[in-house]
Tab-separated table of C-alpha atoms in Angstrom:
chain	number	residue	atom	x	y	z
S	1	UNK	CA	75.838	112.157	-43.370
S	2	UNK	CA	73.954	113.643	-46.302
S	3	UNK	CA	73.404	117.192	-47.538
S	4	UNK	CA	72.064	118.990	-50.626
S	5	UNK	CA	74.298	120.639	-53.168
S	6	UNK	CA	72.924	121.937	-56.466
S	7	UNK	CA	69.833	119.774	-55.943
S	8	UNK	CA	72.013	116.641	-55.950
S	9	UNK	CA	72.291	114.395	-52.925
S	10	UNK	CA	75.814	113.796	-51.744
S	11	UNK	CA	76.721	110.996	-49.403
S	12	UNK	CA	79.932	110.570	-47.459
S	13	UNK	CA	81.332	107.259	-46.288
S	14	UNK	CA	84.327	107.042	-43.975
S	15	UNK	CA	85.847	103.602	-44.368
S	16	UNK	CA	88.401	101.927	-42.135
S	17	UNK	CA	90.323	99.280	-44.042
S	18	UNK	CA	92.534	96.871	-42.083
S	19	UNK	CA	95.063	94.513	-43.621
S	20	UNK	CA	96.321	91.587	-41.544
S	21	UNK	CA	99.570	90.340	-43.031
S	22	UNK	CA	102.189	87.866	-41.914
S	23	UNK	CA	104.224	90.366	-39.916
S	24	UNK	CA	101.691	92.940	-38.789
S	25	UNK	CA	98.509	94.925	-39.318
S	26	UNK	CA	97.977	98.087	-41.330
S	27	UNK	CA	95.064	100.489	-41.248
S	28	UNK	CA	93.890	103.073	-43.734
S	29	UNK	CA	90.917	105.381	-43.185
S	30	UNK	CA	89.457	106.784	-46.397
S	31	UNK	CA	86.714	109.378	-46.806
S	32	UNK	CA	84.623	108.996	-49.971
S	33	UNK	CA	82.007	111.423	-51.250
S	34	UNK	CA	79.383	110.165	-53.721
S	35	UNK	CA	76.671	111.718	-55.870
S	36	UNK	CA	74.118	109.425	-57.494
S	37	UNK	CA	76.398	106.466	-56.708
S	38	UNK	CA	79.324	108.101	-58.518
S	39	UNK	CA	82.524	108.849	-56.620
S	40	UNK	CA	83.167	112.592	-56.509
S	41	UNK	CA	86.085	112.775	-54.130
S	42	UNK	CA	88.329	110.499	-52.095
S	43	UNK	CA	90.768	111.417	-49.345
S	44	UNK	CA	93.020	109.328	-47.128
S	45	UNK	CA	92.571	110.569	-43.561
S	46	UNK	CA	95.154	108.485	-41.719
S	47	UNK	CA	97.335	105.386	-42.122
S	48	UNK	CA	99.017	103.378	-39.388
S	49	UNK	CA	100.802	100.047	-38.925
S	50	UNK	CA	101.819	97.769	-36.051
S	51	UNK	CA	103.954	94.631	-35.960
S	52	UNK	CA	103.185	91.173	-34.593
S	53	UNK	CA	105.519	88.219	-33.947
S	54	UNK	CA	106.195	85.954	-36.901
S	55	UNK	CA	104.654	82.530	-37.386
S	56	UNK	CA	106.431	79.552	-35.834
S	57	UNK	CA	107.937	76.616	-37.717
S	58	UNK	CA	107.274	73.477	-35.631
S	59	UNK	CA	109.894	70.863	-36.438
S	60	UNK	CA	108.119	68.106	-34.483
S	61	UNK	CA	104.891	68.375	-36.528
S	62	UNK	CA	106.328	69.996	-39.670
S	63	UNK	CA	103.692	72.710	-39.394
S	64	UNK	CA	103.813	76.506	-39.581
S	65	UNK	CA	101.498	78.061	-37.009
S	66	UNK	CA	100.592	81.317	-35.335
S	67	UNK	CA	98.521	81.995	-32.237
S	68	UNK	CA	95.309	83.900	-33.113
S	69	UNK	CA	95.751	85.750	-29.829
S	70	UNK	CA	98.565	87.640	-31.569
S	71	UNK	CA	96.101	88.898	-34.171
S	72	UNK	CA	93.718	90.177	-31.520
S	73	UNK	CA	96.524	91.823	-29.562
S	74	UNK	CA	97.791	93.460	-32.749
S	75	UNK	CA	94.297	94.594	-33.732
S	76	UNK	CA	93.668	96.116	-30.304
S	77	UNK	CA	96.986	97.959	-30.447
S	78	UNK	CA	96.260	99.213	-33.940
S	79	UNK	CA	92.819	100.525	-32.949
S	80	UNK	CA	94.185	102.098	-29.754
S	81	UNK	CA	96.817	103.952	-31.760
S	82	UNK	CA	94.244	105.075	-34.332
S	83	UNK	CA	92.041	106.375	-31.534
S	84	UNK	CA	94.881	108.689	-30.527
S	85	UNK	CA	95.243	110.016	-34.080
S	86	UNK	CA	91.690	110.556	-35.317
S	87	UNK	CA	88.026	110.549	-34.330
S	88	UNK	CA	86.886	106.961	-34.848
S	89	UNK	CA	83.236	107.777	-34.137
S	90	UNK	CA	83.022	109.201	-37.667
S	91	UNK	CA	83.883	105.861	-39.291
S	92	UNK	CA	80.824	104.425	-41.065
S	93	UNK	CA	82.219	101.145	-42.457
S	94	UNK	CA	84.921	98.710	-41.334
S	95	UNK	CA	86.332	96.100	-43.731
S	96	UNK	CA	89.302	93.730	-43.497
S	97	UNK	CA	91.551	91.624	-45.643
S	98	UNK	CA	93.814	88.822	-44.424
S	99	UNK	CA	96.098	86.108	-45.710
S	100	UNK	CA	94.397	83.501	-47.851
S	101	UNK	CA	94.438	79.894	-46.616
S	102	UNK	CA	95.346	80.716	-43.009
S	103	UNK	CA	92.811	78.770	-40.953
S	104	UNK	CA	91.909	77.469	-37.470
S	105	UNK	CA	89.001	75.771	-35.697
S	106	UNK	CA	86.694	77.031	-32.951
S	107	UNK	CA	85.109	74.646	-30.441
S	108	UNK	CA	81.379	74.569	-29.518
S	109	UNK	CA	81.998	77.306	-26.929
S	110	UNK	CA	83.357	79.491	-29.750
S	111	UNK	CA	86.869	79.419	-28.333
S	112	UNK	CA	89.956	78.549	-30.352
S	113	UNK	CA	90.943	74.915	-29.977
S	114	UNK	CA	93.894	75.050	-32.376
S	115	UNK	CA	96.548	77.492	-33.405
S	116	UNK	CA	96.165	78.732	-36.944
S	117	UNK	CA	97.836	76.818	-39.747
S	118	UNK	CA	99.448	79.491	-41.892
S	119	UNK	CA	98.999	80.171	-45.597
S	120	UNK	CA	102.413	78.623	-46.406
S	121	UNK	CA	101.986	75.497	-44.282
S	122	UNK	CA	102.310	72.431	-46.532
S	123	UNK	CA	102.297	69.518	-44.077
S	124	UNK	CA	98.897	68.139	-45.212
S	125	UNK	CA	100.273	66.134	-48.143
S	126	UNK	CA	98.162	63.017	-47.574
S	127	UNK	CA	95.016	65.101	-47.195
S	128	UNK	CA	95.786	66.810	-50.516
S	129	UNK	CA	96.027	63.419	-52.211
S	130	UNK	CA	92.602	62.476	-50.836
S	131	UNK	CA	91.157	65.767	-52.113
S	132	UNK	CA	92.334	65.013	-55.646
S	133	UNK	CA	90.928	61.484	-55.386
S	134	UNK	CA	87.542	62.735	-54.147
S	135	UNK	CA	87.359	65.352	-56.889
S	136	UNK	CA	88.223	62.786	-59.544
S	137	UNK	CA	85.532	60.401	-58.262
S	138	UNK	CA	82.988	63.216	-58.314
S	139	UNK	CA	83.947	64.053	-61.890
S	140	UNK	CA	83.683	60.449	-63.027
S	141	UNK	CA	80.240	60.054	-61.440
S	142	UNK	CA	79.040	63.159	-63.268
S	143	UNK	CA	78.138	64.825	-59.990
S	144	UNK	CA	80.159	67.798	-61.117
S	145	UNK	CA	80.371	69.323	-64.575
S	146	UNK	CA	83.699	71.101	-64.181
S	147	UNK	CA	87.024	69.749	-65.251
S	148	UNK	CA	89.085	68.376	-62.391
S	149	UNK	CA	91.432	71.295	-62.319
S	150	UNK	CA	88.712	73.954	-61.981
S	151	UNK	CA	88.909	74.168	-58.215
S	152	UNK	CA	91.034	76.158	-55.794
S	153	UNK	CA	91.482	73.418	-53.163
S	154	UNK	CA	94.434	71.656	-54.775
S	155	UNK	CA	97.707	71.070	-52.964
S	156	UNK	CA	98.912	70.652	-49.411
S	157	UNK	CA	98.766	74.423	-48.814
S	158	UNK	CA	95.036	74.584	-49.601
S	159	UNK	CA	92.631	75.523	-46.820
S	160	UNK	CA	90.696	72.292	-47.321
S	161	UNK	CA	93.759	70.094	-46.777
S	162	UNK	CA	94.608	72.015	-43.597
S	163	UNK	CA	91.048	71.808	-42.238
S	164	UNK	CA	91.049	68.052	-42.829
S	165	UNK	CA	94.304	67.766	-40.886
S	166	UNK	CA	92.948	69.855	-37.999
S	167	UNK	CA	89.699	67.887	-37.829
S	168	UNK	CA	91.513	64.551	-37.771
S	169	UNK	CA	93.200	65.554	-34.510
S	170	UNK	CA	89.859	66.269	-32.752
S	171	UNK	CA	87.080	63.867	-31.607
S	172	UNK	CA	84.337	63.438	-34.197
S	173	UNK	CA	81.491	64.265	-31.817
S	174	UNK	CA	82.504	67.897	-31.410
S	175	UNK	CA	80.773	70.635	-33.406
S	176	UNK	CA	83.705	72.588	-34.759
S	177	UNK	CA	83.573	75.883	-36.655
S	178	UNK	CA	85.944	76.551	-39.562
S	179	UNK	CA	87.506	79.999	-39.264
S	180	UNK	CA	89.685	81.644	-41.875
S	181	UNK	CA	91.971	84.296	-40.451
S	182	UNK	CA	89.625	87.069	-41.585
S	183	UNK	CA	86.590	85.224	-40.167
S	184	UNK	CA	88.189	85.108	-36.736
S	185	UNK	CA	88.773	88.873	-36.691
S	186	UNK	CA	85.266	89.569	-37.988
S	187	UNK	CA	83.866	87.353	-35.232
S	188	UNK	CA	85.844	89.343	-32.650
S	189	UNK	CA	84.694	92.671	-34.095
S	190	UNK	CA	80.990	91.979	-34.640
S	191	UNK	CA	80.104	88.421	-33.631
S	192	UNK	CA	79.518	87.123	-37.172
S	193	UNK	CA	80.281	83.387	-37.026
S	194	UNK	CA	80.512	80.619	-39.629
S	195	UNK	CA	80.328	83.127	-42.471
S	196	UNK	CA	83.071	83.976	-44.942
S	197	UNK	CA	83.643	85.824	-48.202
S	198	UNK	CA	83.821	83.997	-51.524
S	199	UNK	CA	87.476	84.887	-52.095
S	200	UNK	CA	88.654	83.271	-48.868
S	201	UNK	CA	86.291	80.338	-49.461
S	202	UNK	CA	87.980	79.438	-52.765
S	203	UNK	CA	90.794	77.337	-51.283
S	204	UNK	CA	88.339	75.546	-48.993
S	205	UNK	CA	86.774	74.133	-52.161
S	206	UNK	CA	84.011	76.646	-52.847
S	207	UNK	CA	82.828	76.616	-56.469
S	208	UNK	CA	83.035	80.239	-57.593
S	209	UNK	CA	81.646	79.474	-61.030
S	210	UNK	CA	78.408	77.957	-59.713
S	211	UNK	CA	78.613	79.896	-56.424
S	212	UNK	CA	77.934	76.879	-54.206
S	213	UNK	CA	79.699	74.321	-52.028
S	214	UNK	CA	80.259	71.146	-54.077
S	215	UNK	CA	78.797	67.991	-52.538
S	216	UNK	CA	82.192	66.283	-52.625
S	217	UNK	CA	83.655	68.911	-50.244
S	218	UNK	CA	80.905	68.386	-47.669
S	219	UNK	CA	81.196	64.606	-48.062
S	220	UNK	CA	84.965	64.668	-47.616
S	221	UNK	CA	84.787	66.706	-44.402
S	222	UNK	CA	81.749	64.755	-43.183
S	223	UNK	CA	83.745	61.533	-43.286
S	224	UNK	CA	86.102	63.060	-40.725
S	225	UNK	CA	83.519	64.890	-38.609
S	226	UNK	CA	79.809	64.474	-39.450
S	227	UNK	CA	78.963	67.542	-37.344
S	228	UNK	CA	81.046	69.991	-39.363
S	229	UNK	CA	79.180	72.740	-41.206
S	230	UNK	CA	80.644	74.633	-44.109
S	231	UNK	CA	80.414	78.408	-43.656
S	232	UNK	CA	77.862	80.588	-45.369
S	233	UNK	CA	79.523	82.387	-48.271
S	234	UNK	CA	78.852	86.028	-49.159
S	235	UNK	CA	80.321	88.481	-51.634
S	236	UNK	CA	83.037	90.916	-50.541
S	237	UNK	CA	81.467	94.158	-49.386
S	238	UNK	CA	78.290	92.560	-48.060
S	239	UNK	CA	77.071	93.744	-44.648
S	240	UNK	CA	77.860	91.289	-41.837
S	241	UNK	CA	76.822	92.915	-38.550
S	242	UNK	CA	77.139	96.113	-36.577
S	243	UNK	CA	80.217	96.537	-34.432
S	244	UNK	CA	80.301	94.725	-31.100
S	245	UNK	CA	79.134	97.241	-28.434
S	246	UNK	CA	82.147	96.487	-26.239
S	247	UNK	CA	84.526	97.162	-29.133
S	248	UNK	CA	82.672	100.366	-29.980
S	249	UNK	CA	82.929	101.584	-26.405
S	250	UNK	CA	86.603	100.669	-26.052
S	251	UNK	CA	87.790	102.466	-29.174
S	252	UNK	CA	85.178	105.159	-29.680
S	253	UNK	CA	83.376	103.767	-32.714
S	254	UNK	CA	79.771	104.747	-33.435
S	255	UNK	CA	77.493	101.908	-32.260
S	256	UNK	CA	75.964	101.703	-35.763
S	257	UNK	CA	79.330	101.141	-37.478
S	258	UNK	CA	78.884	98.477	-40.166
S	259	UNK	CA	81.354	95.603	-40.409
S	260	UNK	CA	81.495	94.376	-44.004
S	261	UNK	CA	82.711	91.147	-45.578
S	262	UNK	CA	86.259	91.576	-46.848
S	263	UNK	CA	88.661	89.646	-49.048
S	264	UNK	CA	92.164	88.165	-49.270
S	265	UNK	CA	95.306	90.260	-48.908
S	266	UNK	CA	96.388	89.734	-52.518
S	267	UNK	CA	93.028	90.868	-53.902
S	268	UNK	CA	93.081	93.908	-51.627
S	269	UNK	CA	96.561	94.655	-52.939
S	270	UNK	CA	95.245	94.328	-56.470
S	271	UNK	CA	92.487	96.833	-55.745
S	272	UNK	CA	95.031	99.303	-54.364
S	273	UNK	CA	96.940	99.395	-57.636
S	274	UNK	CA	94.406	100.948	-59.977
S	275	UNK	CA	94.497	98.050	-62.473
S	276	UNK	CA	91.108	97.876	-64.133
S	277	UNK	CA	91.016	96.127	-67.528
S	278	UNK	CA	92.076	92.872	-69.220
S	279	UNK	CA	95.798	93.029	-69.921
S	280	UNK	CA	96.456	94.630	-66.514
S	281	UNK	CA	98.181	92.594	-63.812
S	282	UNK	CA	99.393	93.264	-60.289
S	283	UNK	CA	102.299	91.788	-58.385
S	284	UNK	CA	102.143	91.953	-54.594
S	285	UNK	CA	105.688	92.191	-53.251
S	286	UNK	CA	105.147	91.362	-49.597
S	287	UNK	CA	106.163	88.456	-47.421
S	288	UNK	CA	105.357	86.379	-50.495
S	289	UNK	CA	105.154	87.179	-54.200
S	290	UNK	CA	101.583	87.014	-55.486
S	291	UNK	CA	100.358	87.862	-58.974
S	292	UNK	CA	96.860	88.573	-60.260
S	293	UNK	CA	95.799	89.362	-63.838
S	294	UNK	CA	92.372	90.520	-65.043
S	295	UNK	CA	90.605	88.028	-67.277
S	296	UNK	CA	87.171	87.613	-68.828
S	297	UNK	CA	87.166	83.927	-67.867
S	298	UNK	CA	88.502	81.776	-65.015
S	299	UNK	CA	91.587	79.554	-65.316
S	300	UNK	CA	92.592	76.784	-62.910
S	301	UNK	CA	95.653	74.547	-63.195
S	302	UNK	CA	96.510	72.030	-60.480
S	303	UNK	CA	100.009	71.485	-61.907
S	304	UNK	CA	101.204	75.056	-61.481
S	305	UNK	CA	98.963	76.243	-58.617
S	306	UNK	CA	97.129	78.723	-60.863
S	307	UNK	CA	93.610	79.651	-59.697
S	308	UNK	CA	90.960	82.303	-60.266
S	309	UNK	CA	88.952	84.641	-58.060
S	310	UNK	CA	85.743	86.370	-59.089
S	311	UNK	CA	85.874	90.160	-58.968
S	312	UNK	CA	82.738	91.917	-60.204
S	313	UNK	CA	82.233	91.041	-63.863
S	314	UNK	CA	85.811	89.841	-64.304
S	315	UNK	CA	88.119	87.168	-62.956
S	316	UNK	CA	91.497	87.574	-61.271
S	317	UNK	CA	93.798	84.795	-62.425
S	318	UNK	CA	97.028	84.146	-60.579
S	319	UNK	CA	98.837	82.473	-57.729
S	320	UNK	CA	101.333	83.033	-54.939
S	321	UNK	CA	104.932	81.913	-54.497
S	322	UNK	CA	106.521	81.088	-51.151
S	323	UNK	CA	109.420	83.339	-52.081
S	324	UNK	CA	109.369	87.007	-51.158
S	325	UNK	CA	110.062	89.309	-48.254
S	326	UNK	CA	109.959	86.500	-45.697
S	327	UNK	CA	113.134	85.113	-47.293
S	328	UNK	CA	114.847	88.490	-46.945
S	329	UNK	CA	113.778	88.734	-43.303
S	330	UNK	CA	115.303	85.296	-42.709
S	331	UNK	CA	118.732	86.767	-43.426
S	332	UNK	CA	118.366	90.446	-42.487
S	333	UNK	CA	116.570	92.757	-40.114
S	334	UNK	CA	114.456	95.609	-41.500
S	335	UNK	CA	117.201	98.073	-40.562
S	336	UNK	CA	119.859	96.011	-42.352
S	337	UNK	CA	117.704	95.751	-45.465
S	338	UNK	CA	117.175	99.505	-45.489
S	339	UNK	CA	120.907	100.083	-45.154
S	340	UNK	CA	121.839	97.655	-47.940
S	341	UNK	CA	119.178	99.065	-50.267
S	342	UNK	CA	120.575	102.534	-49.626
S	343	UNK	CA	124.138	101.392	-50.315
S	344	UNK	CA	123.313	99.630	-53.612
S	345	UNK	CA	123.455	102.190	-56.418
S	346	UNK	CA	122.042	101.985	-59.938
S	347	UNK	CA	125.623	101.529	-61.109
S	348	UNK	CA	125.955	98.530	-58.773
S	349	UNK	CA	122.774	97.049	-60.235
S	350	UNK	CA	123.946	97.509	-63.819
S	351	UNK	CA	127.359	96.024	-63.064
S	352	UNK	CA	125.636	93.053	-61.452
S	353	UNK	CA	123.402	92.519	-64.485
S	354	UNK	CA	126.378	92.794	-66.831
S	355	UNK	CA	127.799	89.720	-65.068
S	356	UNK	CA	124.791	87.730	-66.409
S	357	UNK	CA	124.056	86.406	-62.907
S	358	UNK	CA	122.756	82.930	-62.182
S	359	UNK	CA	118.989	82.729	-61.566
S	360	UNK	CA	118.513	81.527	-57.984
S	361	UNK	CA	115.222	80.323	-56.466
S	362	UNK	CA	115.122	81.838	-52.947
S	363	UNK	CA	113.007	79.827	-50.488
S	364	UNK	CA	113.462	79.394	-46.736
S	365	UNK	CA	112.434	75.739	-46.745
S	366	UNK	CA	111.534	73.208	-49.451
S	367	UNK	CA	108.081	73.608	-50.952
S	368	UNK	CA	106.523	75.907	-53.551
S	369	UNK	CA	102.922	76.877	-54.419
S	370	UNK	CA	103.274	78.828	-57.683
S	371	UNK	CA	104.511	78.884	-60.453
S	372	UNK	CA	105.439	75.316	-59.486
S	373	UNK	CA	103.118	73.334	-57.206
S	374	UNK	CA	105.492	71.008	-55.379
S	375	UNK	CA	105.639	70.525	-51.596
S	376	UNK	CA	109.252	69.335	-51.877
S	377	UNK	CA	110.575	71.891	-54.378
S	378	UNK	CA	114.134	72.698	-53.206
S	379	UNK	CA	115.476	76.171	-52.454
S	380	UNK	CA	118.321	77.386	-54.626
S	381	UNK	CA	120.218	80.021	-52.694
S	382	UNK	CA	123.452	81.910	-53.357
S	383	UNK	CA	126.422	81.286	-51.080
S	384	UNK	CA	126.193	83.131	-47.783
S	385	UNK	CA	128.821	85.796	-47.157
S	386	UNK	CA	131.508	84.633	-44.737
S	387	UNK	CA	130.932	87.661	-42.522
S	388	UNK	CA	127.668	88.217	-40.630
S	389	UNK	CA	125.143	90.955	-41.394
S	390	UNK	CA	125.977	92.803	-38.182
S	391	UNK	CA	129.488	93.407	-39.572
S	392	UNK	CA	128.231	95.383	-42.580
S	393	UNK	CA	129.176	98.727	-41.047
S	394	UNK	CA	132.552	97.494	-39.839
S	395	UNK	CA	134.143	96.318	-43.082
S	396	UNK	CA	133.931	97.422	-46.709
S	397	UNK	CA	134.602	93.886	-48.026
S	398	UNK	CA	131.789	92.617	-45.786
S	399	UNK	CA	129.459	95.325	-47.086
S	400	UNK	CA	130.310	94.399	-50.668
S	401	UNK	CA	129.679	90.710	-49.992
S	402	UNK	CA	126.242	91.388	-48.528
S	403	UNK	CA	125.346	93.812	-51.322
S	404	UNK	CA	126.049	91.012	-53.808
S	405	UNK	CA	124.092	88.486	-51.727
S	406	UNK	CA	121.040	90.758	-51.572
S	407	UNK	CA	121.273	91.458	-55.307
S	408	UNK	CA	121.320	87.705	-55.953
S	409	UNK	CA	118.278	87.131	-53.733
S	410	UNK	CA	116.256	89.955	-55.286
S	411	UNK	CA	117.235	88.977	-58.809
S	412	UNK	CA	116.081	85.439	-58.030
S	413	UNK	CA	112.742	86.800	-56.844
S	414	UNK	CA	112.375	88.888	-59.995
S	415	UNK	CA	113.085	85.689	-61.948
S	416	UNK	CA	110.325	83.866	-60.029
S	417	UNK	CA	107.902	86.691	-60.793
S	418	UNK	CA	108.757	86.368	-64.486
S	419	UNK	CA	108.144	82.605	-64.280
S	420	UNK	CA	104.736	83.315	-62.740
S	421	UNK	CA	103.701	85.426	-65.706
S	422	UNK	CA	105.130	82.844	-68.114
S	423	UNK	CA	102.965	80.172	-66.462
S	424	UNK	CA	99.930	82.426	-66.829
S	425	UNK	CA	100.745	83.077	-70.485
S	426	UNK	CA	101.081	79.356	-71.251
S	427	UNK	CA	97.650	78.640	-69.759
S	428	UNK	CA	95.921	81.371	-71.741
S	429	UNK	CA	94.125	79.989	-74.792
S	430	UNK	CA	93.573	83.443	-76.269
S	431	UNK	CA	95.288	86.814	-76.247
S	432	UNK	CA	92.696	88.159	-73.797
S	433	UNK	CA	94.884	87.325	-70.794
S	434	UNK	CA	98.193	88.428	-72.317
S	435	UNK	CA	99.698	90.737	-69.713
S	436	UNK	CA	100.579	94.175	-71.046
S	437	UNK	CA	100.815	96.298	-67.898
S	438	UNK	CA	102.160	95.188	-64.511
S	439	UNK	CA	101.478	97.222	-61.385
S	440	UNK	CA	103.232	96.526	-58.087
S	441	UNK	CA	102.021	96.859	-54.508
S	442	UNK	CA	103.385	95.871	-51.114
S	443	UNK	CA	106.374	96.833	-49.022
S	444	UNK	CA	108.771	95.508	-51.647
S	445	UNK	CA	107.971	98.521	-53.828
S	446	UNK	CA	110.003	100.623	-51.391
S	447	UNK	CA	113.167	98.857	-52.576
S	448	UNK	CA	114.557	100.619	-55.652
S	449	UNK	CA	116.887	97.650	-56.110
S	450	UNK	CA	114.053	95.122	-56.357
S	451	UNK	CA	112.064	97.379	-58.662
S	452	UNK	CA	115.063	97.945	-60.959
S	453	UNK	CA	115.788	94.217	-61.218
S	454	UNK	CA	112.127	93.567	-62.074
S	455	UNK	CA	112.410	95.980	-65.002
S	456	UNK	CA	115.152	93.778	-66.429
S	457	UNK	CA	113.176	90.531	-66.032
S	458	UNK	CA	109.537	91.309	-66.889
S	459	UNK	CA	108.382	91.514	-70.527
S	460	UNK	CA	105.659	94.088	-69.828
S	461	UNK	CA	105.229	97.764	-69.068
S	462	UNK	CA	105.740	98.448	-65.356
S	463	UNK	CA	103.181	100.958	-64.084
S	464	UNK	CA	102.945	103.080	-60.965
S	465	UNK	CA	100.160	102.061	-58.591
S	466	UNK	CA	97.670	104.471	-57.065
S	467	UNK	CA	98.613	103.077	-53.662
S	468	UNK	CA	100.907	100.255	-52.601
S	469	UNK	CA	99.108	98.870	-49.541
S	470	UNK	CA	96.251	96.377	-49.192
S	471	UNK	CA	94.696	98.347	-46.307
S	472	UNK	CA	93.839	101.055	-48.824
S	473	UNK	CA	92.831	98.548	-51.481
S	474	UNK	CA	90.247	96.818	-49.310
S	475	UNK	CA	88.434	100.138	-48.822
S	476	UNK	CA	87.792	100.182	-52.578
S	477	UNK	CA	85.300	97.330	-52.171
S	478	UNK	CA	82.913	99.746	-50.474
S	479	UNK	CA	81.067	101.929	-52.982
């Protein structure tokens, strides 16, 4: 809607941002008012979240998978709940973010023929070796001009390695469609197929510097299935299609609602923080720990798992660890974590730090992506309390034991975050990427214990974020 005010045209956009994470979906509806392309006013109208079942660890195949039907069920529930809270017909733009490197295949009838391999799945070790070999051959033949490490498809957790593994289990004569997690939801919402954003495309091998698919990526996939087509790549915020009429009717959207290309969850989290200049960095404290720092140039390092995303005129340099909230949820329920966080005082934290505690490396299973790229990297966990978590309220000694255990886990995660920034610092050839300010986003920011331990570990100024959720951050792509 537009109207005149002091001879200036004002335009209002109402943007629905949706974040699909590992444990649920969040929505944030933001109203923005512009004049001459400048933001005058912004207001959050409503926020809402729903949970979905966790991914499954398959011991027989050593894979970590999730049914995409869970995403659709969660999305439908989220939209149904939003419909009860606000008038969705006023929404003008819809944009999503989702976990990077979560991927599945669609068959020729556009139905799922595999479960999704999750972002932290690292079973495709042999495929990762072949990727490095193909990239090295391409470099030696001068068919590429980049150094070997300037690519985001390294490692068994890369999207490319997972797609290779999925394709190898399917007959070659089938025309399969590669779908990142976000692509699958966009297809459901508006019918856009075989199209993805450049941030999600990075770990499939897309060359962000030259903004093209390298020949070696197409050749590598073509050897497995000659009918495979790499998706069209667009910039985040680009118009995809109008909302599916059936979706519009079901949830009350305007039939002209625009569905826009989104981004990864960590980039959306970055955008939520308010970081805006070189020297600023953002840590996403969610199911995993992900860091991003603003740089004037890209950095890639296959040894540490460091990679770079393009964002406007800058680059976001960083990576993601397998440690984080998913480790905490392995030992505790949300209610138990809330209780323990409430019981741990600042005096408890200081007394713990005065003990000069051992630096643990909390992982659920072997395998790390960043700051160490090693599919077999071992967890280093503190000793479990002898009493179970359900006994916390029944015994003071049990409560004390679990307070210490949680402190050890969170301190280990703060240590990993510090290692991430050390790895970034070592790769920086100039002072332009030296991190001065660290913002934090994600559910982990709600833990005063985690935040206090981070203050002790990180050699930078810790700043308050504008918002701590990716669902808000992804709305910032729309201007």
